[in-house]
């Protein structure tokens, strides 16, 4: 795609892009919180203030794990309650509430110890981390659902994928704020307080930006507020609420919600198992986020200063500098993938290639640590540092944001808030697990830590190859047709090399499945390449400015 076409598309979809930008600002808070704490824990001023420098290495590792993981405990709770908030009050009010909760938690963390002893301050710090985590957990669950429900399908992957750009931006900024504080601010309380204070800025911006965005049209349809839904669709598409495109999309959304209005939270969870296909569509987002955490990305995000120190960067400043560079690498890669890869490569290829490559990088690190356990620099050390940076590149290629994109697309529309809240809860649960066990793993099994994550990367790539559909360019209301017929045939045919494995066997097209449902096609669930029916000419074009 040339630059002129990119600019024309940006102008054409500017309302949708600004909506995605506004919503994903919440994920800057998420990324900032993830990247912030590892660098703060590494600052000698923080360690001295709370007495960590007087603890044994084992006790220090345990306390570090607790400080990091208490945020995940709050995030898990926030993700679980997000479904109730989103269904009762709407996506937009719930996101505004999440911003307020995050801001209160950040303020508490920044003032701990003032007017009290450091021991009391540490307890208050734990509470602030937990409370802020509730807000971040709400954001993390609500934003993907909101963006996927609002974005036109031709740019849906890019809009939903911008979540990871926001995470990368928050990571990168927090890394460099930590580094700047370590070299520019004199030793003392303000050195570790300032990075925490600065994270208030993205929270304020998220709240302000979301004030000007519409409610999700799908939530409005579910509440039978059809005129408001048409207004939201018209804003996104920059057209009239009575236009044919708006009315077509509105009718498709209404058809998808027939008999499913105002489902209670308990009913939504119960309906996740109403049949095998629905259960599979609800399970895939959960497994995607589970695998995402076992890639090892948050082990590096949270403990990168310690990991770089184990490679020979002995000083705090040097390890924070290496961490800052890692943040830049991830952010730049994410922007590139979002702009040029996610819609052209599709979901499966990015997940497959990204999983394999990041797994190989982890296996290299495991091999290096096994052969050379001493923390001094040799020529292979530089290769290992490059491997860490390449891991960040390959993670951003696939497993950084594609799980959110694919998960929100696969989830059934009437159950999407509940499914995505569970998927986000899985993210927080296993982020908590990784945050807790990584210091212990690095201390006890050392190189085995990287091998565990490397093997996980290979396993997740194999599962993606055979176990998930390709949703690129498919309207949300048509995703259900990807689960008709022999699933393995459809899933494999869209995987790299899958058509060669299947020979001439192919799954039926979505249009043919629709025709069969209407009695216009009487063929089998699979067809040969020669006998595949042509697509009917009446299909709505994929570049329609509105089709979501």
Short mmCIF file of C-alpha atoms in Angstrom, two decimals:
data_model
loop_
_atom_site.label_atom_id
_atom_site.label_comp_id
_atom_site.label_asym_id
_atom_site.label_seq_id
_atom_site.Cartn_x
_atom_site.Cartn_y
_atom_site.Cartn_z
CA UNK A 1 0.00 0.00 0.00
CA UNK A 2 1.51 3.34 -1.07
CA UNK A 3 1.75 6.39 1.14
CA UNK A 4 -0.99 8.32 -0.66
CA UNK A 5 -3.46 5.48 -0.23
CA UNK A 6 -2.51 5.20 3.45
CA UNK A 7 -3.14 8.93 3.96
CA UNK A 8 -6.46 8.79 2.09
CA UNK A 9 -7.56 5.86 4.23
CA UNK A 10 -6.49 7.67 7.40
CA UNK A 11 -8.61 10.70 6.47
CA UNK A 12 -11.53 8.54 5.38
CA UNK A 13 -11.64 6.62 8.68
CA UNK A 14 -10.42 9.43 10.90
CA UNK A 15 -13.33 9.19 13.35
CA UNK A 16 -12.77 5.46 13.79
CA UNK A 17 -9.04 5.95 14.23
CA UNK A 18 -9.54 8.70 16.80
CA UNK A 19 -12.01 6.48 18.66
CA UNK A 20 -9.41 3.70 18.75
CA UNK A 21 -6.70 6.18 19.79
CA UNK A 22 -8.86 7.53 22.62
CA UNK A 23 -9.81 4.10 23.95
CA UNK A 24 -6.33 2.60 23.70
CA UNK A 25 -4.87 5.48 25.70
CA UNK A 26 -6.10 3.37 28.60
CA UNK A 27 -3.62 0.72 27.58
CA UNK A 28 -0.82 3.27 27.88
CA UNK A 29 -1.68 3.18 31.60
CA UNK A 30 -1.52 -0.61 31.45
CA UNK A 31 1.85 -0.63 29.69
CA UNK A 32 3.21 2.07 31.99
CA UNK A 33 2.29 0.08 35.10
CA UNK A 34 3.91 -3.06 33.66
CA UNK A 35 7.18 -1.32 32.78
CA UNK A 36 7.32 1.01 35.76
CA UNK A 37 7.73 -1.24 38.75
CA UNK A 38 10.75 -3.28 37.64
CA UNK A 39 12.83 -0.14 37.23
CA UNK A 40 11.56 1.38 40.49
CA UNK A 41 12.46 -1.80 42.38
CA UNK A 42 15.97 -1.63 40.90
CA UNK A 43 16.57 1.92 42.18
CA UNK A 44 18.82 1.92 45.30
CA UNK A 45 16.80 4.85 46.69
CA UNK A 46 13.63 2.73 46.71
CA UNK A 47 15.42 -0.23 48.26
CA UNK A 48 16.95 1.92 51.00
CA UNK A 49 13.69 3.75 51.79
CA UNK A 50 11.77 0.51 52.39
CA UNK A 51 14.72 -1.40 53.87
CA UNK A 52 15.10 -3.89 51.02
CA UNK A 53 18.86 -3.36 50.92
CA UNK A 54 19.10 -4.95 54.36
CA UNK A 55 17.21 -8.13 53.35
CA UNK A 56 18.71 -11.36 52.07
CA UNK A 57 18.63 -12.08 48.34
CA UNK A 58 15.81 -14.63 48.83
CA UNK A 59 13.72 -12.24 50.93
CA UNK A 60 14.33 -9.44 48.44
CA UNK A 61 13.18 -11.67 45.56
CA UNK A 62 10.01 -12.62 47.48
CA UNK A 63 9.19 -8.99 48.32
CA UNK A 64 9.84 -7.91 44.73
CA UNK A 65 7.48 -10.61 43.50
CA UNK A 66 4.82 -9.45 45.95
CA UNK A 67 5.14 -5.77 44.96
CA UNK A 68 4.88 -6.67 41.28
CA UNK A 69 2.08 -9.22 41.54
CA UNK A 70 -0.30 -7.31 43.82
CA UNK A 71 -1.18 -5.19 40.77
CA UNK A 72 -2.19 -8.39 38.94
CA UNK A 73 -4.42 -9.37 41.87
CA UNK A 74 -6.28 -6.08 41.48
CA UNK A 75 -6.32 -6.46 37.70
CA UNK A 76 -7.86 -9.93 38.00
CA UNK A 77 -10.63 -8.56 40.22
CA UNK A 78 -11.22 -5.63 37.85
CA UNK A 79 -11.46 -7.93 34.84
CA UNK A 80 -13.98 -10.19 36.58
CA UNK A 81 -16.33 -7.32 37.52
CA UNK A 82 -15.95 -5.60 34.13
CA UNK A 83 -18.71 -7.70 32.53
CA UNK A 84 -21.30 -6.57 35.07
CA UNK A 85 -20.29 -2.92 34.71
CA UNK A 86 -20.17 -3.05 30.91
CA UNK A 87 -23.56 -4.73 30.57
CA UNK A 88 -25.34 -2.58 33.13
CA UNK A 89 -23.86 0.88 32.51
CA UNK A 90 -22.36 0.59 29.03
CA UNK A 91 -18.80 0.41 27.71
CA UNK A 92 -18.05 4.13 27.81
CA UNK A 93 -19.16 4.93 31.41
CA UNK A 94 -17.33 1.84 32.65
CA UNK A 95 -14.11 2.96 30.96
CA UNK A 96 -14.44 6.42 32.48
CA UNK A 97 -14.87 4.81 35.91
CA UNK A 98 -11.77 2.67 35.31
CA UNK A 99 -9.74 5.84 34.65
CA UNK A 100 -10.84 7.36 37.96
CA UNK A 101 -9.96 4.20 39.89
CA UNK A 102 -6.53 4.06 38.22
CA UNK A 103 -5.84 7.71 39.06
CA UNK A 104 -6.76 7.23 42.73
CA UNK A 105 -4.45 4.20 42.93
CA UNK A 106 -1.59 6.13 41.31
CA UNK A 107 -1.98 9.04 43.72
CA UNK A 108 -1.91 6.67 46.71
CA UNK A 109 1.30 5.02 45.44
CA UNK A 110 3.01 8.37 44.92
CA UNK A 111 2.42 9.65 48.47
CA UNK A 112 3.05 6.50 50.52
CA UNK A 113 5.27 7.06 53.55
CA UNK A 114 4.56 10.78 53.83
CA UNK A 115 3.69 11.40 57.47
CA UNK A 116 4.19 7.75 58.42
CA UNK A 117 6.96 5.18 58.78
CA UNK A 118 8.33 3.33 55.73
CA UNK A 119 6.85 0.09 57.12
CA UNK A 120 3.36 1.61 57.08
CA UNK A 121 4.15 3.18 53.71
CA UNK A 122 4.96 -0.22 52.23
CA UNK A 123 1.57 -1.56 53.27
CA UNK A 124 -0.11 1.48 51.75
CA UNK A 125 1.99 0.95 48.61
CA UNK A 126 0.59 -2.58 48.34
CA UNK A 127 -2.95 -1.19 48.67
CA UNK A 128 -2.33 1.51 46.05
CA UNK A 129 -0.95 -1.09 43.65
CA UNK A 130 -4.01 -3.29 44.18
CA UNK A 131 -6.50 -0.42 43.85
CA UNK A 132 -4.81 0.90 40.71
CA UNK A 133 -4.76 -2.66 39.39
CA UNK A 134 -8.56 -2.80 39.64
CA UNK A 135 -8.74 0.21 37.32
CA UNK A 136 -6.20 -1.25 34.90
CA UNK A 137 -8.05 -4.58 34.93
CA UNK A 138 -11.29 -2.83 33.99
CA UNK A 139 -9.52 -0.97 31.17
CA UNK A 140 -7.84 -4.12 29.88
CA UNK A 141 -11.15 -5.99 29.67
CA UNK A 142 -13.30 -3.18 28.29
CA UNK A 143 -11.10 -1.52 25.66
CA UNK A 144 -10.72 -4.53 23.28
CA UNK A 145 -14.47 -5.17 23.38
CA UNK A 146 -15.29 -1.50 22.79
CA UNK A 147 -12.86 -1.04 19.91
CA UNK A 148 -13.79 -4.29 18.15
CA UNK A 149 -17.49 -3.41 18.40
CA UNK A 150 -16.96 0.06 16.93
CA UNK A 151 -14.23 -0.30 14.29
CA UNK A 152 -15.08 -0.86 10.59
CA UNK A 153 -14.04 -4.35 9.57
CA UNK A 154 -11.51 -3.24 6.93
CA UNK A 155 -9.43 -1.56 9.66
CA UNK A 156 -10.65 -3.54 12.68
CA UNK A 157 -7.40 -5.45 13.06
CA UNK A 158 -5.42 -2.22 12.93
CA UNK A 159 -7.71 -0.46 15.42
CA UNK A 160 -7.80 -3.33 17.90
CA UNK A 161 -4.11 -3.96 17.35
CA UNK A 162 -3.34 -0.37 18.31
CA UNK A 163 -3.86 -1.63 21.85
CA UNK A 164 -0.41 -3.19 21.78
CA UNK A 165 1.05 0.05 20.39
CA UNK A 166 -0.36 1.76 23.46
CA UNK A 167 1.12 -0.95 25.71
CA UNK A 168 4.47 -0.57 23.97
CA UNK A 169 4.34 3.21 24.29
CA UNK A 170 3.57 2.96 28.00
CA UNK A 171 6.37 0.40 28.44
CA UNK A 172 8.88 2.52 26.56
CA UNK A 173 8.03 5.77 28.34
CA UNK A 174 8.15 4.15 31.78
CA UNK A 175 11.51 2.55 30.99
CA UNK A 176 13.02 5.88 29.98
CA UNK A 177 11.44 7.79 32.86
CA UNK A 178 13.04 5.25 35.21
CA UNK A 179 16.38 5.67 33.44
CA UNK A 180 16.13 9.46 33.50
CA UNK A 181 15.28 9.43 37.20
CA UNK A 182 18.28 7.21 37.94
CA UNK A 183 20.80 9.59 36.31
CA UNK A 184 19.21 13.05 36.59
CA UNK A 185 17.55 13.08 40.01
CA UNK A 186 19.70 13.01 43.15
CA UNK A 187 19.50 9.99 45.43
CA UNK A 188 16.40 10.32 47.63
CA UNK A 189 12.65 9.84 47.83
CA UNK A 190 11.76 11.93 44.79
CA UNK A 191 13.95 9.68 42.62
CA UNK A 192 11.51 6.75 42.95
CA UNK A 193 8.35 8.81 43.52
CA UNK A 194 8.61 10.78 40.26
CA UNK A 195 8.14 7.81 37.86
CA UNK A 196 4.97 6.89 39.78
CA UNK A 197 3.68 10.47 39.69
CA UNK A 198 4.24 10.75 35.93
CA UNK A 199 1.99 7.75 35.22
CA UNK A 200 -0.96 9.92 36.28
CA UNK A 201 -0.66 11.80 32.97
CA UNK A 202 -1.91 9.00 30.64
CA UNK A 203 -4.76 8.30 33.07
CA UNK A 204 -5.95 11.89 32.83
CA UNK A 205 -5.66 11.87 29.03
CA UNK A 206 -7.64 8.62 28.79
CA UNK A 207 -10.47 10.10 30.84
CA UNK A 208 -10.57 13.33 28.77
CA UNK A 209 -10.43 11.59 25.37
CA UNK A 210 -13.21 9.12 26.23
CA UNK A 211 -15.58 11.93 27.18
CA UNK A 212 -15.93 12.76 23.47
CA UNK A 213 -16.46 9.22 22.12
CA UNK A 214 -19.79 7.47 21.40
CA UNK A 215 -21.19 4.42 23.14
CA UNK A 216 -20.76 1.02 21.48
CA UNK A 217 -23.51 0.56 18.85
CA UNK A 218 -23.79 -3.13 19.76
CA UNK A 219 -24.44 -2.33 23.43
CA UNK A 220 -27.07 0.23 22.35
CA UNK A 221 -28.75 -2.37 20.12
CA UNK A 222 -28.74 -4.85 22.98
CA UNK A 223 -30.56 -2.24 25.08
CA UNK A 224 -32.98 -1.60 22.17
CA UNK A 225 -31.77 1.99 21.76
CA UNK A 226 -31.76 1.77 17.97
CA UNK A 227 -31.70 5.50 17.17
CA UNK A 228 -28.69 6.02 19.44
CA UNK A 229 -27.00 3.03 17.81
CA UNK A 230 -27.56 4.56 14.37
CA UNK A 231 -26.04 7.82 15.60
CA UNK A 232 -22.94 5.98 16.86
CA UNK A 233 -22.56 4.10 13.57
CA UNK A 234 -22.99 7.31 11.61
CA UNK A 235 -20.30 9.06 13.67
CA UNK A 236 -17.86 6.21 13.09
CA UNK A 237 -18.55 6.10 9.35
CA UNK A 238 -18.86 9.89 8.97
CA UNK A 239 -22.22 9.59 7.25
CA UNK A 240 -25.94 10.15 7.86
CA UNK A 241 -27.80 7.91 10.36
CA UNK A 242 -30.39 7.15 7.66
CA UNK A 243 -27.82 6.13 5.04
CA UNK A 244 -28.04 2.66 3.50
CA UNK A 245 -24.71 1.59 5.02
CA UNK A 246 -25.80 2.55 8.54
CA UNK A 247 -29.18 0.87 8.21
CA UNK A 248 -27.64 -2.30 6.73
CA UNK A 249 -25.15 -2.60 9.57
CA UNK A 250 -27.82 -1.82 12.14
CA UNK A 251 -30.10 -4.53 10.74
CA UNK A 252 -27.26 -7.08 10.84
CA UNK A 253 -26.47 -6.24 14.46
CA UNK A 254 -30.16 -6.44 15.39
CA UNK A 255 -30.45 -9.82 13.67
CA UNK A 256 -27.47 -11.11 15.64
CA UNK A 257 -29.17 -10.13 18.91
CA UNK A 258 -32.58 -11.66 18.15
CA UNK A 259 -33.69 -13.50 21.30
CA UNK A 260 -30.53 -12.46 23.14
CA UNK A 261 -31.38 -9.05 24.56
CA UNK A 262 -30.59 -8.15 28.14
CA UNK A 263 -28.94 -11.43 29.13
CA UNK A 264 -27.99 -11.45 32.78
CA UNK A 265 -24.36 -11.98 33.71
CA UNK A 266 -25.07 -15.47 35.04
CA UNK A 267 -27.00 -16.32 31.86
CA UNK A 268 -24.09 -15.17 29.70
CA UNK A 269 -21.67 -17.42 31.53
CA UNK A 270 -24.11 -20.32 31.36
CA UNK A 271 -24.68 -19.85 27.62
CA UNK A 272 -20.95 -20.20 26.97
CA UNK A 273 -21.52 -23.95 27.10
CA UNK A 274 -24.86 -24.15 25.30
CA UNK A 275 -23.28 -26.10 22.41
CA UNK A 276 -19.88 -27.28 21.24
CA UNK A 277 -19.29 -24.44 18.76
CA UNK A 278 -20.22 -21.67 21.20
CA UNK A 279 -17.99 -23.28 23.84
CA UNK A 280 -15.09 -23.40 21.36
CA UNK A 281 -15.58 -19.76 20.35
CA UNK A 282 -15.53 -18.79 24.04
CA UNK A 283 -12.53 -21.00 24.82
CA UNK A 284 -10.21 -19.74 22.05
CA UNK A 285 -9.85 -16.17 23.49
CA UNK A 286 -9.02 -17.64 26.89
CA UNK A 287 -6.37 -19.97 25.50
CA UNK A 288 -4.88 -17.16 23.40
CA UNK A 289 -4.34 -14.97 26.46
CA UNK A 290 -3.08 -17.96 28.47
CA UNK A 291 -0.39 -18.70 25.88
CA UNK A 292 0.44 -15.00 25.57
CA UNK A 293 1.55 -14.90 29.21
CA UNK A 294 3.65 -18.07 28.89
CA UNK A 295 5.64 -16.51 26.07
CA UNK A 296 7.81 -14.95 28.78
CA UNK A 297 7.18 -11.36 27.74
CA UNK A 298 6.15 -10.17 31.19
CA UNK A 299 9.09 -11.93 32.79
CA UNK A 300 11.27 -9.58 30.71
CA UNK A 301 8.97 -6.56 31.17
CA UNK A 302 8.98 -6.84 34.96
CA UNK A 303 12.49 -8.13 35.59
CA UNK A 304 14.50 -6.87 32.62
CA UNK A 305 16.93 -4.88 34.82
CA UNK A 306 17.76 -8.08 36.73
CA UNK A 307 17.94 -10.13 33.52
CA UNK A 308 20.33 -7.67 31.89
CA UNK A 309 22.35 -7.58 35.12
CA UNK A 310 22.72 -11.38 34.92
CA UNK A 311 24.23 -10.90 31.45
CA UNK A 312 26.94 -8.61 32.80
CA UNK A 313 25.30 -5.17 33.07
CA UNK A 314 26.21 -4.83 36.70
CA UNK A 315 25.28 -1.19 37.36
CA UNK A 316 21.68 -0.05 37.83
CA UNK A 317 22.11 2.69 35.21
CA UNK A 318 23.44 0.28 32.56
CA UNK A 319 20.65 -2.25 33.12
CA UNK A 320 17.99 0.48 32.98
CA UNK A 321 19.54 1.82 29.75
CA UNK A 322 19.41 -1.67 28.17
CA UNK A 323 15.80 -1.95 29.36
CA UNK A 324 14.97 1.41 27.78
CA UNK A 325 16.40 0.28 24.44
CA UNK A 326 14.30 -2.89 24.71
CA UNK A 327 11.21 -0.71 25.12
CA UNK A 328 12.08 1.32 22.01
CA UNK A 329 12.61 -1.87 19.96
CA UNK A 330 9.22 -3.23 20.98
CA UNK A 331 7.40 0.03 20.33
CA UNK A 332 8.90 0.60 16.87
CA UNK A 333 8.22 -3.01 15.86
CA UNK A 334 4.63 -2.83 17.04
CA UNK A 335 4.01 0.33 15.01
CA UNK A 336 5.49 -1.30 11.91
CA UNK A 337 3.45 -4.50 12.31
CA UNK A 338 0.27 -2.55 12.92
CA UNK A 339 0.78 -0.36 9.85
CA UNK A 340 1.92 -2.97 7.34
CA UNK A 341 1.47 -6.54 8.60
CA UNK A 342 -1.67 -7.25 10.64
CA UNK A 343 -4.20 -6.72 7.80
CA UNK A 344 -2.00 -8.11 5.01
CA UNK A 345 -0.57 -11.17 6.78
CA UNK A 346 -3.71 -11.97 8.73
CA UNK A 347 -4.07 -13.28 12.27
CA UNK A 348 -2.82 -16.87 11.87
CA UNK A 349 0.45 -16.14 10.11
CA UNK A 350 1.50 -13.45 12.58
CA UNK A 351 0.75 -15.75 15.53
CA UNK A 352 2.42 -18.78 13.93
CA UNK A 353 5.65 -17.13 12.80
CA UNK A 354 5.83 -14.92 15.88
CA UNK A 355 5.42 -17.90 18.24
CA UNK A 356 8.10 -19.97 16.53
CA UNK A 357 10.62 -17.13 16.36
CA UNK A 358 10.16 -15.91 19.95
CA UNK A 359 10.42 -19.52 21.18
CA UNK A 360 13.76 -19.94 19.39
CA UNK A 361 15.09 -16.74 21.00
CA UNK A 362 14.18 -18.03 24.46
CA UNK A 363 15.80 -21.40 23.73
CA UNK A 364 18.99 -19.58 22.72
CA UNK A 365 18.98 -17.63 26.00
CA UNK A 366 18.47 -20.87 27.91
CA UNK A 367 21.39 -22.50 26.13
CA UNK A 368 23.63 -19.51 26.73
CA UNK A 369 22.75 -19.32 30.43
CA UNK A 370 23.39 -23.06 30.81
CA UNK A 371 26.84 -22.89 29.18
CA UNK A 372 27.88 -19.54 30.66
CA UNK A 373 26.21 -18.95 34.06
CA UNK A 374 28.72 -16.31 35.23
CA UNK A 375 27.57 -12.64 34.97
CA UNK A 376 30.50 -11.40 32.90
CA UNK A 377 30.69 -10.29 29.30
CA UNK A 378 31.98 -12.57 26.54
CA UNK A 379 31.31 -12.34 22.77
CA UNK A 380 28.26 -14.62 23.06
CA UNK A 381 26.83 -12.19 25.62
CA UNK A 382 26.20 -9.64 22.88
CA UNK A 383 24.39 -12.29 20.84
CA UNK A 384 22.18 -12.98 23.88
CA UNK A 385 21.41 -9.28 24.26
CA UNK A 386 20.40 -9.20 20.59
CA UNK A 387 18.28 -12.31 21.23
CA UNK A 388 16.37 -10.44 23.95
CA UNK A 389 15.74 -7.55 21.58
CA UNK A 390 14.73 -9.96 18.79
CA UNK A 391 12.37 -11.67 21.21
CA UNK A 392 10.67 -8.29 21.66
CA UNK A 393 10.49 -7.90 17.87
CA UNK A 394 8.96 -11.35 17.31
CA UNK A 395 6.56 -11.00 20.24
CA UNK A 396 5.25 -7.77 18.77
CA UNK A 397 4.97 -9.47 15.37
CA UNK A 398 2.34 -11.89 16.61
CA UNK A 399 1.56 -12.53 20.25
CA UNK A 400 1.74 -8.92 21.37
CA UNK A 401 -1.67 -7.77 20.16
CA UNK A 402 -3.08 -10.41 17.79
CA UNK A 403 -4.58 -12.45 20.68
CA UNK A 404 -6.76 -9.46 21.59
CA UNK A 405 -7.72 -8.87 17.96
CA UNK A 406 -8.54 -12.50 17.22
CA UNK A 407 -10.14 -13.17 20.60
CA UNK A 408 -12.55 -10.25 20.36
CA UNK A 409 -13.48 -11.28 16.80
CA UNK A 410 -14.05 -14.97 17.57
CA UNK A 411 -16.14 -14.41 20.72
CA UNK A 412 -19.93 -14.60 20.07
CA UNK A 413 -21.44 -11.12 19.92
CA UNK A 414 -24.06 -11.64 22.65
CA UNK A 415 -21.40 -13.09 24.97
CA UNK A 416 -18.43 -10.92 23.97
CA UNK A 417 -18.21 -8.80 27.16
CA UNK A 418 -18.31 -11.89 29.38
CA UNK A 419 -15.81 -13.80 27.22
CA UNK A 420 -13.38 -10.91 27.01
CA UNK A 421 -13.63 -10.27 30.75
CA UNK A 422 -12.71 -13.92 31.34
CA UNK A 423 -9.89 -13.69 28.80
CA UNK A 424 -8.57 -10.58 30.52
CA UNK A 425 -8.93 -12.32 33.89
CA UNK A 426 -6.81 -15.17 32.51
CA UNK A 427 -4.25 -12.57 31.42
CA UNK A 428 -4.11 -11.07 34.91
CA UNK A 429 -4.13 -14.45 36.67
CA UNK A 430 -1.14 -15.76 34.75
CA UNK A 431 0.61 -12.39 34.75
CA UNK A 432 0.34 -12.71 38.53
CA UNK A 433 1.71 -16.26 38.34
CA UNK A 434 4.62 -15.20 36.09
CA UNK A 435 5.39 -12.20 38.30
CA UNK A 436 5.46 -14.43 41.38
CA UNK A 437 7.48 -17.36 40.02
CA UNK A 438 9.99 -15.60 37.73
CA UNK A 439 12.35 -14.36 40.50
CA UNK A 440 12.29 -17.82 42.07
CA UNK A 441 12.79 -19.55 38.71
CA UNK A 442 15.72 -17.29 37.84
CA UNK A 443 17.27 -17.99 41.23
CA UNK A 444 16.71 -21.77 41.33
CA UNK A 445 16.52 -23.20 37.80
CA UNK A 446 18.30 -20.26 36.09
CA UNK A 447 18.63 -21.29 32.42
CA UNK A 448 15.60 -23.58 32.70
CA UNK A 449 13.44 -20.46 33.01
CA UNK A 450 14.17 -19.55 29.39
CA UNK A 451 13.69 -23.14 28.20
CA UNK A 452 10.19 -23.24 29.71
CA UNK A 453 9.21 -20.10 27.83
CA UNK A 454 10.91 -21.31 24.64
CA UNK A 455 9.04 -24.61 24.59
CA UNK A 456 5.80 -22.72 25.26
CA UNK A 457 6.46 -20.57 22.19
CA UNK A 458 6.77 -23.62 19.94
CA UNK A 459 3.65 -25.26 21.43
CA UNK A 460 1.52 -22.14 20.92
CA UNK A 461 2.65 -21.87 17.28
CA UNK A 462 1.59 -25.47 16.60
CA UNK A 463 -1.79 -24.91 18.24
CA UNK A 464 -2.44 -21.78 16.17
CA UNK A 465 -1.60 -23.68 12.97
CA UNK A 466 -4.33 -26.26 13.54
CA UNK A 467 -6.68 -24.77 16.13
CA UNK A 468 -7.87 -21.25 15.20
CA UNK A 469 -9.61 -19.69 12.18
CA UNK A 470 -8.49 -16.76 10.05
CA UNK A 471 -10.83 -13.81 10.71
CA UNK A 472 -9.15 -11.06 8.66
CA UNK A 473 -11.72 -9.14 6.62
CA UNK A 474 -14.69 -11.11 8.02
CA UNK A 475 -17.57 -9.06 9.53
CA UNK A 476 -18.18 -9.86 13.19
CA UNK A 477 -21.69 -11.14 12.40
CA UNK A 478 -20.21 -13.59 9.83
CA UNK A 479 -17.50 -15.08 12.07
CA UNK A 480 -19.98 -17.79 13.13
CA UNK A 481 -19.78 -19.27 9.62
CA UNK A 482 -16.06 -19.97 10.14
CA UNK A 483 -17.13 -22.63 12.63
CA UNK A 484 -19.41 -24.54 10.26
CA UNK A 485 -18.41 -27.86 8.71
CA UNK A 486 -15.18 -29.77 9.45
CA UNK A 487 -13.31 -27.21 11.53
CA UNK A 488 -9.84 -28.64 11.06
CA UNK A 489 -10.13 -28.31 7.27
CA UNK A 490 -10.99 -24.61 7.46
CA UNK A 491 -8.41 -23.89 10.16
CA UNK A 492 -5.59 -25.72 8.38
CA UNK A 493 -6.33 -24.34 4.90
CA UNK A 494 -5.70 -20.80 6.16
CA UNK A 495 -2.45 -21.72 7.94
CA UNK A 496 1.01 -21.35 6.36
CA UNK A 497 1.47 -24.43 4.14
CA UNK A 498 -2.02 -25.63 5.00
CA UNK A 499 -3.35 -25.77 1.45
CA UNK A 500 -0.43 -27.98 0.44
CA UNK A 501 -1.20 -30.34 3.35
CA UNK A 502 -4.89 -30.56 2.40
CA UNK A 503 -4.26 -31.09 -1.32
CA UNK A 504 -7.43 -30.19 -3.21
CA UNK A 505 -9.73 -30.42 -0.21
CA UNK A 506 -11.26 -27.11 0.86
CA UNK A 507 -13.85 -25.82 3.31
CA UNK A 508 -16.93 -24.13 1.88
CA UNK A 509 -16.83 -20.36 1.55
CA UNK A 510 -18.89 -18.20 3.89
CA UNK A 511 -21.13 -17.17 1.00
CA UNK A 512 -21.79 -20.80 0.05
CA UNK A 513 -22.63 -21.63 3.66
CA UNK A 514 -25.08 -18.72 3.77
CA UNK A 515 -26.68 -19.93 0.52
CA UNK A 516 -27.01 -23.43 1.93
CA UNK A 517 -28.65 -22.06 5.06
CA UNK A 518 -31.14 -20.28 2.80
CA UNK A 519 -31.73 -23.43 0.74
CA UNK A 520 -29.82 -22.20 -2.31
CA UNK A 521 -26.91 -24.62 -2.04
CA UNK A 522 -27.10 -28.33 -1.39
CA UNK A 523 -23.44 -29.32 -1.43
CA UNK A 524 -21.20 -30.90 1.20
CA UNK A 525 -19.30 -29.15 3.98
CA UNK A 526 -16.07 -29.51 2.04
CA UNK A 527 -15.46 -29.13 -1.69
CA UNK A 528 -12.64 -29.66 -4.12
CA UNK A 529 -10.81 -26.65 -5.48
CA UNK A 530 -12.33 -27.17 -8.94
CA UNK A 531 -15.91 -27.44 -7.67
CA UNK A 532 -15.88 -24.58 -5.19
CA UNK A 533 -18.93 -22.35 -5.82
CA UNK A 534 -18.34 -18.81 -6.96
CA UNK A 535 -19.11 -16.00 -4.58
CA UNK A 536 -22.42 -14.28 -5.31
CA UNK A 537 -22.13 -10.80 -6.74
CA UNK A 538 -24.49 -9.27 -4.17
CA UNK A 539 -22.04 -9.52 -1.30
CA UNK A 540 -21.37 -6.17 0.42
CA UNK A 541 -17.81 -5.07 -0.50
CA UNK A 542 -15.20 -5.31 2.23
CA UNK A 543 -14.13 -1.70 1.86
CA UNK A 544 -17.57 -0.32 2.71
CA UNK A 545 -16.83 2.59 5.08
CA UNK A 546 -19.08 1.21 7.79
CA UNK A 547 -19.40 -2.58 7.76
CA UNK A 548 -18.23 -3.66 11.19
#
